[in-house]
Amino acid sequence: MGKALAFRQFVLKVHSRCNLACDYCYVYELADQRWRSRPRAMSPEIVAHTAARVAEHVRRHGLSDVEVVLHGGEPLLAGRAAIGSLVERFRSVVPATVRFTVQTNATLLDREFLELFSALGVRVGVSVDGTPRAHDRHRVRPDGGGSWAAVRAALTSLRSFPEVYGGLLCVVDVREDPLRVYESLLGFAPPAVDFLLPHGNWSSPPPRRVADPASTPYADWLIAVFDVWYDRPVTRVRLFEELLSVVLGGRSGVEGIGLSPSAQVVVETDGAIEVSDILASSSPEASATGLHVARDAFDAAWELPQVRAGRAGLAGLAARCRRCPVVSACGGGLRAHRFLEGAGFDRPSVYCPDLARLIGHVRSRVSSDLAALA
């Protein structure tokens, strides 16, 4: 095995609970409820085992750098001391550059956390859904109250730490005006924005994703933002940048765009090694491997069917996808979005019409510009 068969991103579920109750959350609101039986926080012993396994993986594959993403639940619930100890542990035992990112809802992101992340070189990504109304419709506290005010205050502080500010993550709500959402996000001067489609599948369809193939509500929403961004790219938008890359013949660095294999693995709070945790939104068994950091190397995951399927490229897609003219760009979409109860993942994405229209539009804009240059 060489570098091509190495995991490069390690998602650590440092805390399995959350202080919000977002209505679309794939961890708590969809099929996988195993979080109820897992430890709330990753113990120092599990942290040590995980760091040792990452170090072993780095040596075995000759890697010069890896990324560790601190995730949850809400990772900041683990506390400053535990997070600081985790980062220092990894940096002391992994013989490579370890880049740390934390993905947070920002309700606990105070100045003390920001100073810690600045000192440790940890980048912060914040989940925020655009306008106050859009955000507080979904990202609510357990009592139903909104979280916008707390997130806005945290983002105001975060802007004072540009070395820490990683970007914003926004889940698309097609009921909201796309340009108002985009403008609201730009108001926080983010270095990058990422738009995510709400997780769903053929058995549990996402909101407003109807069977009519002529209806493309998510594509229409994203195209409105793309056109504004494409004409004046004031910040990075990862989804659009990755689409431009694959449309121009390059590779994608994110799951769900293009045919590049996934290089991500997940470690739960109890030390269980899993493939993409998003897969568990369709079925709890879809992401489970039976492996554990205390006894198994990460390389042991490579021979598992669900890992091989995620790295099979074109051969791992449904027959209809393999014949599709935009497959090199969409890659079949996220594997989790292809699920149908009783039939597995052997079908196109539930977002197939939206992906086709969005990719077609991006190609058209690029082709027109290339023709003008010629």
CSV table of C-alpha atoms in Angstrom, one decimal, residues 26-323:
chain,number,residue,atom,x,y,z
A,26,TYR,CA,-27.9,13.8,10.4
A,27,VAL,CA,-26.4,12.7,13.8
A,28,TYR,CA,-29.5,13.0,15.9
A,29,GLU,CA,-32.5,13.4,13.6
A,30,LEU,CA,-32.1,10.7,11.1
A,31,ALA,CA,-31.6,6.9,11.2
A,32,ASP,CA,-28.5,6.5,13.3
A,33,GLN,CA,-29.3,6.7,17.1
A,34,ARG,CA,-26.2,5.0,18.4
A,35,TRP,CA,-25.0,8.2,19.9
A,36,ARG,CA,-27.3,7.5,22.8
A,37,SER,CA,-25.1,4.5,24.0
A,38,ARG,CA,-21.7,6.1,23.3
A,39,PRO,CA,-19.6,8.0,25.8
A,40,ARG,CA,-20.3,11.8,25.9
A,41,ALA,CA,-16.6,12.6,25.4
A,42,MET,CA,-13.6,11.0,24.0
A,43,SER,CA,-11.4,9.8,26.9
A,44,PRO,CA,-7.7,10.5,27.2
A,45,GLU,CA,-7.1,6.8,26.6
A,46,ILE,CA,-9.0,6.8,23.3
A,47,VAL,CA,-7.2,10.0,22.3
A,48,ALA,CA,-3.8,8.3,22.9
A,49,HIS,CA,-4.8,5.2,21.0
A,50,THR,CA,-6.1,7.3,18.1
A,51,ALA,CA,-2.9,9.5,17.9
A,52,ALA,CA,-0.8,6.3,17.9
A,53,ARG,CA,-2.8,4.8,15.1
A,54,VAL,CA,-2.5,8.0,13.0
A,55,ALA,CA,1.2,8.0,13.7
A,56,GLU,CA,1.4,4.4,12.6
A,57,HIS,CA,-0.6,5.2,9.4
A,58,VAL,CA,1.7,8.2,8.6
A,59,ARG,CA,4.8,6.0,8.9
A,60,ARG,CA,3.4,3.1,6.9
A,61,HIS,CA,2.4,5.4,4.0
A,62,GLY,CA,5.2,8.0,4.1
A,63,LEU,CA,2.8,10.9,4.5
A,64,SER,CA,4.1,14.4,5.1
A,65,ASP,CA,0.8,15.9,6.3
A,66,VAL,CA,-2.6,14.9,7.5
A,67,GLU,CA,-5.7,16.7,8.6
A,68,VAL,CA,-7.6,16.1,11.9
A,69,VAL,CA,-11.1,17.4,12.2
A,70,LEU,CA,-12.6,17.9,15.6
A,71,HIS,CA,-16.3,17.1,15.3
A,72,GLY,CA,-19.4,16.1,17.3
A,73,GLY,CA,-22.1,16.6,18.3
A,74,GLU,CA,-20.6,19.9,19.4
A,75,PRO,CA,-16.9,19.5,19.9
A,76,LEU,CA,-16.5,22.6,22.1
A,77,LEU,CA,-18.5,20.7,24.8
A,78,ALA,CA,-15.3,18.7,25.4
A,79,GLY,CA,-13.8,21.8,27.0
A,80,ARG,CA,-10.6,23.8,26.4
A,81,ALA,CA,-8.4,21.5,28.5
A,82,ALA,CA,-9.4,18.3,26.7
A,83,ILE,CA,-9.0,19.9,23.3
A,84,GLY,CA,-5.7,21.4,24.1
A,85,SER,CA,-4.4,18.1,25.5
A,86,LEU,CA,-5.6,16.3,22.3
A,87,VAL,CA,-3.8,18.7,20.0
A,88,GLU,CA,-0.6,18.5,21.9
A,89,ARG,CA,-0.8,14.7,22.0
A,90,PHE,CA,-1.1,14.4,18.3
A,91,ARG,CA,1.6,16.9,17.6
A,92,SER,CA,4.0,15.1,19.9
A,93,VAL,CA,3.5,11.6,18.5
A,94,VAL,CA,2.6,12.0,14.8
A,95,PRO,CA,5.7,12.3,12.6
A,96,ALA,CA,4.1,14.6,10.1
A,97,THR,CA,2.4,18.0,9.9
A,98,VAL,CA,-1.0,17.7,11.5
A,99,ARG,CA,-3.5,20.4,10.5
A,100,PHE,CA,-6.4,20.8,12.9
A,101,THR,CA,-9.8,22.1,12.1
A,102,VAL,CA,-12.8,22.3,14.5
A,103,GLN,CA,-16.4,22.4,13.1
A,104,THR,CA,-18.6,24.1,15.6
A,105,ASN,CA,-22.1,25.7,16.0
A,106,ALA,CA,-20.2,28.6,17.7
A,107,THR,CA,-22.6,29.1,20.6
A,108,LEU,CA,-19.7,28.3,23.0
A,109,LEU,CA,-17.0,30.0,20.9
A,110,ASP,CA,-15.7,32.6,23.4
A,111,ARG,CA,-12.5,34.6,23.4
A,112,GLU,CA,-10.7,32.0,25.6
A,113,PHE,CA,-11.4,29.3,23.0
A,114,LEU,CA,-10.2,31.6,20.2
A,115,GLU,CA,-7.0,32.4,22.0
A,116,LEU,CA,-6.4,28.7,22.6
A,117,PHE,CA,-7.0,27.9,18.9
A,118,SER,CA,-4.7,30.8,17.9
A,119,ALA,CA,-2.0,29.5,20.1
A,120,LEU,CA,-2.4,25.9,18.8
A,121,GLY,CA,-2.8,26.7,15.1
A,122,VAL,CA,-6.4,25.3,15.0
A,123,ARG,CA,-8.7,26.6,12.2
A,124,VAL,CA,-12.4,27.1,13.0
A,125,GLY,CA,-15.3,26.4,10.7
A,126,VAL,CA,-18.8,27.7,11.8
A,127,SER,CA,-22.2,26.3,10.9
A,128,VAL,CA,-24.5,29.2,10.2
A,129,ASP,CA,-27.6,29.2,7.9
A,130,GLY,CA,-27.5,32.7,6.4
A,131,THR,CA,-30.2,35.1,7.5
A,132,PRO,CA,-31.4,35.3,11.1
A,133,ARG,CA,-34.8,33.9,10.0
A,134,ALA,CA,-33.2,31.0,8.1
A,135,HIS,CA,-30.8,30.2,10.9
A,136,ASP,CA,-33.3,30.3,13.7
A,137,ARG,CA,-35.8,28.2,11.7
A,138,HIS,CA,-33.4,25.2,11.9
A,139,ARG,CA,-30.6,25.8,14.3
A,140,VAL,CA,-32.5,26.0,17.6
A,141,ARG,CA,-31.8,25.2,21.2
A,142,PRO,CA,-33.5,22.3,23.0
A,143,ASP,CA,-36.2,24.7,24.3
A,144,GLY,CA,-36.9,25.9,20.7
A,145,GLY,CA,-35.2,29.2,21.0
A,146,GLY,CA,-32.9,30.4,18.2
A,147,SER,CA,-29.1,30.5,18.3
A,148,TRP,CA,-28.5,33.3,15.8
A,149,ALA,CA,-27.6,36.0,18.3
A,150,ALA,CA,-25.0,33.8,20.0
A,151,VAL,CA,-23.5,32.8,16.6
A,152,ARG,CA,-23.4,36.3,15.4
A,153,ALA,CA,-21.5,37.4,18.5
A,154,ALA,CA,-19.0,34.6,18.1
A,155,LEU,CA,-18.4,35.4,14.5
A,156,THR,CA,-17.8,39.0,15.3
A,157,SER,CA,-15.1,37.9,17.7
A,158,LEU,CA,-13.8,35.3,15.2
A,159,ARG,CA,-13.1,38.0,12.7
A,160,SER,CA,-10.5,39.4,15.1
A,161,PHE,CA,-8.6,36.1,14.8
A,162,PRO,CA,-8.0,35.8,11.0
A,163,GLU,CA,-5.4,33.1,11.5
A,164,VAL,CA,-8.1,31.0,13.1
A,165,TYR,CA,-11.1,31.8,10.9
A,166,GLY,CA,-11.6,28.9,8.5
A,167,GLY,CA,-15.0,29.7,7.0
A,168,LEU,CA,-18.7,29.1,7.1
A,169,LEU,CA,-20.9,26.1,6.4
A,170,CYS,CA,-24.5,26.7,5.3
A,171,VAL,CA,-27.2,24.1,4.7
A,172,VAL,CA,-29.4,25.0,1.8
A,173,ASP,CA,-33.0,25.9,2.5
A,174,VAL,CA,-34.9,26.4,-0.8
A,175,ARG,CA,-37.6,28.4,1.0
A,176,GLU,CA,-35.1,31.2,1.6
A,177,ASP,CA,-34.0,33.7,-1.0
A,178,PRO,CA,-30.6,32.5,-2.1
A,179,LEU,CA,-29.1,35.9,-2.7
A,180,ARG,CA,-30.2,37.2,0.7
A,181,VAL,CA,-28.6,34.2,2.4
A,182,TYR,CA,-25.4,34.7,0.5
A,183,GLU,CA,-25.3,38.4,1.3
A,184,SER,CA,-25.9,37.6,4.9
A,185,LEU,CA,-23.0,35.2,5.0
A,186,LEU,CA,-20.7,37.7,3.3
A,187,GLY,CA,-21.5,40.1,6.0
A,188,PHE,CA,-19.3,38.0,8.3
A,189,ALA,CA,-16.3,38.4,5.8
A,190,PRO,CA,-15.7,34.7,5.6
A,191,PRO,CA,-12.5,33.4,3.9
A,192,ALA,CA,-14.6,30.6,2.5
A,193,VAL,CA,-18.2,29.5,2.4
A,194,ASP,CA,-19.5,25.9,1.8
A,195,PHE,CA,-23.1,25.1,0.9
A,196,LEU,CA,-24.4,21.7,1.8
A,197,LEU,CA,-27.5,19.9,0.5
A,198,PRO,CA,-29.7,18.7,3.4
A,199,HIS,CA,-29.1,15.0,3.9
A,200,GLY,CA,-31.8,12.7,2.6
A,201,ASN,CA,-32.2,9.6,0.5
A,202,TRP,CA,-34.9,7.8,-1.5
A,203,SER,CA,-36.5,6.4,1.6
A,204,SER,CA,-36.3,9.7,3.5
A,205,PRO,CA,-36.4,12.4,0.8
A,206,PRO,CA,-35.0,15.9,1.6
A,207,PRO,CA,-37.4,18.8,1.9
A,208,ARG,CA,-38.9,20.0,-1.4
A,209,ARG,CA,-37.1,17.3,-3.4
A,210,VAL,CA,-40.1,16.0,-5.5
A,211,ALA,CA,-40.2,13.1,-8.0
A,212,ASP,CA,-40.9,15.4,-10.9
A,213,PRO,CA,-37.7,15.3,-13.0
A,214,ALA,CA,-38.4,18.7,-14.3
A,215,SER,CA,-38.3,20.2,-10.8
A,216,THR,CA,-34.8,21.3,-9.7
A,217,PRO,CA,-35.3,23.5,-6.6
A,218,TYR,CA,-31.9,23.0,-5.2
A,219,ALA,CA,-30.1,23.6,-8.5
A,220,ASP,CA,-32.1,26.7,-9.1
A,221,TRP,CA,-31.2,28.0,-5.6
A,222,LEU,CA,-27.5,27.3,-6.1
A,223,ILE,CA,-27.4,28.6,-9.6
A,224,ALA,CA,-28.6,32.0,-8.4
A,225,VAL,CA,-25.7,32.2,-6.0
A,226,PHE,CA,-23.2,30.7,-8.5
A,227,ASP,CA,-23.9,33.4,-11.1
A,228,VAL,CA,-23.3,36.2,-8.6
A,229,TRP,CA,-20.2,34.5,-7.2
A,230,TYR,CA,-18.8,33.6,-10.7
A,231,ASP,CA,-19.1,37.2,-11.8
A,232,ARG,CA,-17.6,38.6,-8.6
A,233,PRO,CA,-15.9,35.9,-6.4
A,234,VAL,CA,-15.4,38.0,-3.3
A,235,THR,CA,-14.7,34.8,-1.2
A,236,ARG,CA,-14.1,31.1,-1.9
A,237,VAL,CA,-17.1,28.9,-2.3
A,238,ARG,CA,-15.9,25.3,-2.0
A,239,LEU,CA,-18.8,23.7,-3.9
A,240,PHE,CA,-18.4,26.0,-6.9
A,241,GLU,CA,-14.6,25.8,-6.9
A,242,GLU,CA,-14.7,22.0,-6.9
A,243,LEU,CA,-17.3,21.9,-9.7
A,244,LEU,CA,-15.2,24.3,-11.8
A,245,SER,CA,-12.2,22.0,-11.2
A,246,VAL,CA,-13.9,18.8,-12.4
A,247,VAL,CA,-15.7,20.6,-15.3
A,248,LEU,CA,-12.2,21.8,-16.5
A,249,GLY,CA,-10.8,18.2,-16.3
A,250,GLY,CA,-9.3,18.4,-12.8
A,251,ARG,CA,-9.9,16.5,-9.6
A,252,SER,CA,-12.1,17.2,-6.7
A,253,GLY,CA,-10.9,17.3,-3.2
A,254,VAL,CA,-14.3,16.8,-1.5
A,255,GLU,CA,-16.7,13.9,-1.2
A,256,GLY,CA,-19.7,14.0,-3.4
A,257,ILE,CA,-18.1,15.9,-6.3
A,258,GLY,CA,-16.2,14.1,-9.1
A,259,LEU,CA,-14.9,10.5,-9.0
A,260,SER,CA,-11.9,11.0,-6.7
A,261,PRO,CA,-12.0,8.4,-3.9
A,262,SER,CA,-12.6,9.4,-0.3
A,263,ALA,CA,-9.6,9.6,1.9
A,264,GLN,CA,-11.5,10.2,5.2
A,265,VAL,CA,-12.1,8.0,8.2
A,266,VAL,CA,-14.0,8.6,11.4
A,267,VAL,CA,-13.2,7.8,15.0
A,268,GLU,CA,-16.2,7.9,17.4
A,269,THR,CA,-16.0,8.9,21.1
A,270,ASP,CA,-15.7,5.2,22.1
A,271,GLY,CA,-12.8,4.6,19.7
A,272,ALA,CA,-14.9,2.8,17.0
A,273,ILE,CA,-13.4,3.3,13.5
A,274,GLU,CA,-16.1,4.1,11.0
A,275,VAL,CA,-16.3,5.3,7.4
A,276,SER,CA,-18.1,8.5,6.5
A,277,ASP,CA,-20.5,9.2,9.3
A,278,ILE,CA,-22.9,10.7,6.9
A,279,LEU,CA,-23.6,7.2,5.6
A,280,ALA,CA,-25.2,6.4,9.0
A,281,SER,CA,-28.0,8.9,8.1
A,282,SER,CA,-29.4,6.2,5.9
A,283,SER,CA,-28.7,3.1,8.0
A,284,PRO,CA,-26.7,2.7,11.2
A,285,GLU,CA,-24.9,-0.3,9.7
A,286,ALA,CA,-23.7,1.6,6.6
A,287,SER,CA,-20.8,3.3,8.4
A,288,ALA,CA,-19.9,0.7,11.0
A,289,THR,CA,-16.7,-1.3,10.5
A,290,GLY,CA,-16.3,-3.4,13.7
A,291,LEU,CA,-12.8,-1.9,14.1
A,292,HIS,CA,-11.4,-0.1,17.1
A,293,VAL,CA,-8.4,2.1,17.6
A,294,ALA,CA,-7.3,0.1,20.6
A,295,ARG,CA,-6.7,-3.1,18.5
A,296,ASP,CA,-6.9,-2.2,14.8
A,297,ALA,CA,-4.8,-0.2,12.4
A,298,PHE,CA,-6.5,2.1,10.0
A,299,ASP,CA,-5.3,0.0,7.1
A,300,ALA,CA,-7.6,-2.8,8.3
A,301,ALA,CA,-10.5,-0.7,6.9
A,302,TRP,CA,-9.3,-0.9,3.3
A,303,GLU,CA,-10.6,-4.4,2.7
A,304,LEU,CA,-14.1,-3.7,4.1
A,305,PRO,CA,-16.9,-3.7,1.4
A,306,GLN,CA,-18.2,-0.2,2.4
A,307,VAL,CA,-14.7,1.3,2.1
A,308,ARG,CA,-14.0,-0.4,-1.2
A,309,ALA,CA,-17.3,0.8,-2.5
A,310,GLY,CA,-16.5,4.4,-1.6
A,311,ARG,CA,-13.3,4.2,-3.5
A,312,ALA,CA,-14.5,2.3,-6.6
A,313,GLY,CA,-15.0,5.4,-8.7
A,314,LEU,CA,-17.1,4.9,-11.8
A,315,ALA,CA,-17.3,1.1,-11.3
A,316,GLY,CA,-19.0,1.6,-8.0
A,317,LEU,CA,-21.9,3.6,-9.4
A,318,ALA,CA,-25.3,2.5,-10.6
A,319,ALA,CA,-25.6,1.5,-14.3
A,320,ARG,CA,-27.7,4.6,-15.0
A,321,CYS,CA,-25.0,6.8,-13.5
A,322,ARG,CA,-22.2,5.2,-15.5
A,323,ARG,CA,-24.0,6.1,-18.7
